[in-house]
Tab-separated table of C-alpha atoms in Angstrom:
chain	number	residue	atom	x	y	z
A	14	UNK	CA	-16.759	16.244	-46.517
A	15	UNK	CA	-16.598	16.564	-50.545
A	16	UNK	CA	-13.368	15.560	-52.169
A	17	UNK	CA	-12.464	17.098	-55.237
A	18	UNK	CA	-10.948	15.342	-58.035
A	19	UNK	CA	-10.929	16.651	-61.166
A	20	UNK	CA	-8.955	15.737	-65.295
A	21	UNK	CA	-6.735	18.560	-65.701
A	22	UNK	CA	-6.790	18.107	-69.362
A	23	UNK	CA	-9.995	20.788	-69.047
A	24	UNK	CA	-7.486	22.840	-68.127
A	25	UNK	CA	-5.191	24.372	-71.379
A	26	UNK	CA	-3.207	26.524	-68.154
A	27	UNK	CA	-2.357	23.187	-66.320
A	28	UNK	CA	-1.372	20.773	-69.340
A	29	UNK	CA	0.552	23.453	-71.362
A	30	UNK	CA	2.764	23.732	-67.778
A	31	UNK	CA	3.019	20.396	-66.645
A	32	UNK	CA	5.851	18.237	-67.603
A	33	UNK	CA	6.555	14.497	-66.502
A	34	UNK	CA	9.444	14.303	-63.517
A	35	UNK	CA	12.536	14.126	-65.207
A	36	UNK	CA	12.236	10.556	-62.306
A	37	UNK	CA	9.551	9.539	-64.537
A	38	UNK	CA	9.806	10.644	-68.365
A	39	UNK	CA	11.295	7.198	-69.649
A	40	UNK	CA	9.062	6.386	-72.600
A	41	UNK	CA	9.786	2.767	-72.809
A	42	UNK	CA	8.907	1.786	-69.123
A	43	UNK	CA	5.377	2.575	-69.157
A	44	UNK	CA	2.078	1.948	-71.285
A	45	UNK	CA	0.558	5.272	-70.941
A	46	UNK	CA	2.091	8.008	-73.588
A	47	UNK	CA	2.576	10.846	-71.830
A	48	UNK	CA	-0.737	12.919	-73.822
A	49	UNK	CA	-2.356	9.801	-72.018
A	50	UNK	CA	-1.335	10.553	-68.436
A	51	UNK	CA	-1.634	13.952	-68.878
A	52	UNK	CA	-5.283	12.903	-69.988
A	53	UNK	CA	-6.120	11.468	-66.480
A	54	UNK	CA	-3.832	13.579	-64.298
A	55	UNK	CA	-6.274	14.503	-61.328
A	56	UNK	CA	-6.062	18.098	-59.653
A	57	UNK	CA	-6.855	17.264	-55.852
A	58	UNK	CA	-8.193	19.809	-53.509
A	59	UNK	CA	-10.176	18.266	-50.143
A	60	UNK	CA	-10.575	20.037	-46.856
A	61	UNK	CA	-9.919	18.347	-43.172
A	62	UNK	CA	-10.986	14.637	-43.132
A	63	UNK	CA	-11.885	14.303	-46.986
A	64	UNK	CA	-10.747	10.953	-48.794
A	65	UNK	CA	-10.701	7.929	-51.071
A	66	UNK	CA	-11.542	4.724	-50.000
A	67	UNK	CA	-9.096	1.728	-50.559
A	68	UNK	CA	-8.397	1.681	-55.042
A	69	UNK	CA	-5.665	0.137	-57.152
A	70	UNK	CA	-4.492	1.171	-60.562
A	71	UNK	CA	-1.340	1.116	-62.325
A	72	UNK	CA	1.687	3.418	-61.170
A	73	UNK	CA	1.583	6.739	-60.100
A	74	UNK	CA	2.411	9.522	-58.326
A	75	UNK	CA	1.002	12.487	-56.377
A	76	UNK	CA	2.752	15.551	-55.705
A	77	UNK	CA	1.433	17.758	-53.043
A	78	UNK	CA	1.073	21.423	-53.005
A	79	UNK	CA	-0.508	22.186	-49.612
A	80	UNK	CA	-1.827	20.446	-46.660
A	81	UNK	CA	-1.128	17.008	-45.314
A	82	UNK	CA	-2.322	13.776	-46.915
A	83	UNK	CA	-2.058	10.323	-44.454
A	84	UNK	CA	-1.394	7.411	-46.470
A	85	UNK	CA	-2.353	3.680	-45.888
A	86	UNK	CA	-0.621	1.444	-48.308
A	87	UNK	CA	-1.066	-2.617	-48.974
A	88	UNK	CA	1.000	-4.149	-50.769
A	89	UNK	CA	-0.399	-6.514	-53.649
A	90	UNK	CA	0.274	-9.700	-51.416
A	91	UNK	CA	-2.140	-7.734	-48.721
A	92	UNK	CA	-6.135	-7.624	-49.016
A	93	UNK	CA	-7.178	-4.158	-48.768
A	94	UNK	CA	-10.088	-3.129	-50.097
A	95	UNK	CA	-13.139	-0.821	-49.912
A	96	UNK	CA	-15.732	0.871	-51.845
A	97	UNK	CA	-17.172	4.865	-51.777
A	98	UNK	CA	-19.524	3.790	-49.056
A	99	UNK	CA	-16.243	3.220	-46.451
A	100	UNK	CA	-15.851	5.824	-44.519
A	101	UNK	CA	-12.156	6.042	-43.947
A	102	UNK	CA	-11.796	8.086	-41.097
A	103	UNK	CA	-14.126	6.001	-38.983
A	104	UNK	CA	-12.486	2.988	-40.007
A	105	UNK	CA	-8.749	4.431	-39.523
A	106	UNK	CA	-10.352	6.307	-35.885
A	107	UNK	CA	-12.160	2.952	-34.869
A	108	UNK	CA	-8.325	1.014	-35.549
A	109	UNK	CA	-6.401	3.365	-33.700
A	110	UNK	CA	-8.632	3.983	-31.301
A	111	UNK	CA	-8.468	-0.236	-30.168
A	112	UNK	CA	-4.779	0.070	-30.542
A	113	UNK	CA	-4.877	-2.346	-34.276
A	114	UNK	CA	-1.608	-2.833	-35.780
A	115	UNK	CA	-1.485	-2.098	-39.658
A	116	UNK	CA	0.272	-5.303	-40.225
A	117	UNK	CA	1.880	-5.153	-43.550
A	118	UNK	CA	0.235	-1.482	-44.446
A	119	UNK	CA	2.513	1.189	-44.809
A	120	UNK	CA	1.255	4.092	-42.995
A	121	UNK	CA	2.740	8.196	-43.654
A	122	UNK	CA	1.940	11.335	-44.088
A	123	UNK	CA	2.575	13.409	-47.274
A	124	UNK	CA	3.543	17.091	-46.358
A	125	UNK	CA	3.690	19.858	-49.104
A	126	UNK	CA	6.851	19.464	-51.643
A	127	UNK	CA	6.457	15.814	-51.316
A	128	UNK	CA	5.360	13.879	-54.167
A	129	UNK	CA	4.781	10.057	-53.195
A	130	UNK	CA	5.106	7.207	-55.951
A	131	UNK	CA	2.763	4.428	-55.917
A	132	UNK	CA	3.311	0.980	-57.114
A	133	UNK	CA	0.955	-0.407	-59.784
A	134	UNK	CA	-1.340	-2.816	-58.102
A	135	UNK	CA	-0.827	-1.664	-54.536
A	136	UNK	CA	-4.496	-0.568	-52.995
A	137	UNK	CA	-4.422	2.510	-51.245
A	138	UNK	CA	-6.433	4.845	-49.422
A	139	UNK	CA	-6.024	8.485	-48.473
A	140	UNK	CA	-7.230	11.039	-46.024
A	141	UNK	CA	-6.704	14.707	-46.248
A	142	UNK	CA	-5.473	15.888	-42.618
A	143	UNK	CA	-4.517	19.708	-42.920
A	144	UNK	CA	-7.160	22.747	-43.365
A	145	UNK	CA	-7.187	22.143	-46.944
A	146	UNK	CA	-5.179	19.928	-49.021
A	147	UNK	CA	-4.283	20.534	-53.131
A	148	UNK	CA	-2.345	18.130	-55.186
A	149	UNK	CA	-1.881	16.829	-58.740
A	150	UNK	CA	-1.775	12.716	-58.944
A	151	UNK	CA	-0.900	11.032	-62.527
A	152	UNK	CA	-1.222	7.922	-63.314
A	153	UNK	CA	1.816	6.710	-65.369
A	154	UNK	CA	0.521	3.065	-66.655
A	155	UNK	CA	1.994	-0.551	-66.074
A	156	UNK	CA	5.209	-0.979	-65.913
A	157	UNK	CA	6.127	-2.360	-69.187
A	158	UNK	CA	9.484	-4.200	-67.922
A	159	UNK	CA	7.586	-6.737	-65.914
A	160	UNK	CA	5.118	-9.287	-67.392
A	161	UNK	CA	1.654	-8.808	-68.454
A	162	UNK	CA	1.070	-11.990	-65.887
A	163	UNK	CA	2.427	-9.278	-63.065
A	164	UNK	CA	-0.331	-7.147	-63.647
A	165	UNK	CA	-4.301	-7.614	-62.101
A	166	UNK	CA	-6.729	-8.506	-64.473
């Protein structure tokens, strides 16, 4: 089913309300201003079994509204990786269902309130499992305290 992912910077209602987490708002640690994240913030609404393949970018976080969101996490040691044609809950069904271990993923599920931080460089991959799922994700940039040489090319 259709995923919906869409800039909220169309949106004067949503960037004249939102505000960087208080966790988050340190101007020095990351590369992105915060017009910049607010520039690629994502609104996120996806019914049962919607999802995105295996991605990396910089740091980020997504805070969810409603629904359920199950989370598969590598980190940057750990080959994980995908494109739009992987259909991620076949290949998540087809694991479990053969009794695979996620060795070295981190596997949870996001329930509303929760916002979940993600690491820059660390692929992940998500799949809506409520009715309907909404969220906001931001991307926040590199972290600027660790060396360019830290970061993927």
């Amino acid at each position: 089913p259709p995923y919906l992912l869409r800039s909220i910077s169309n949106s004067n209602n949503l960037t004249k309300h939102y505000k960087v987490p208080k966790i988050f708002n340190d101007k020095n640690r990351w590369d992105k201003t915060e017009q910049e994240q607010k520039q690629i913030a994502l609104f996120s609404i996806g019914p049962r079994y919607s999802y995105t393949s295996f991605h990396m970018h910089s740091a980020a976080f997504n805070f969810l509204t409603l629904g359920a969101k199950k989370w598969l996490l590598c980190p940057p040691a750990i080959l994980c990786s995908g494109n739009s044609d992987t259909n991620m809950v076949k290949w998540y069904k087809d694991l479990k269902d053969n009794n695979v271990e996620f060795n070295n993923i981190i596997e949870f599920t996001q329930l509303p309130g929760e916002m979940v931080y993600i690491p820059g460089g660390w692929s992940h991959a998500v799949i809506n499992v409520d009715d309907i799922s909404v969220g906001l994700a931001v991307e926040l940039g590199w972290n600027l305290q660790y060396s360019s040489t830290y970061r993927p090319l």
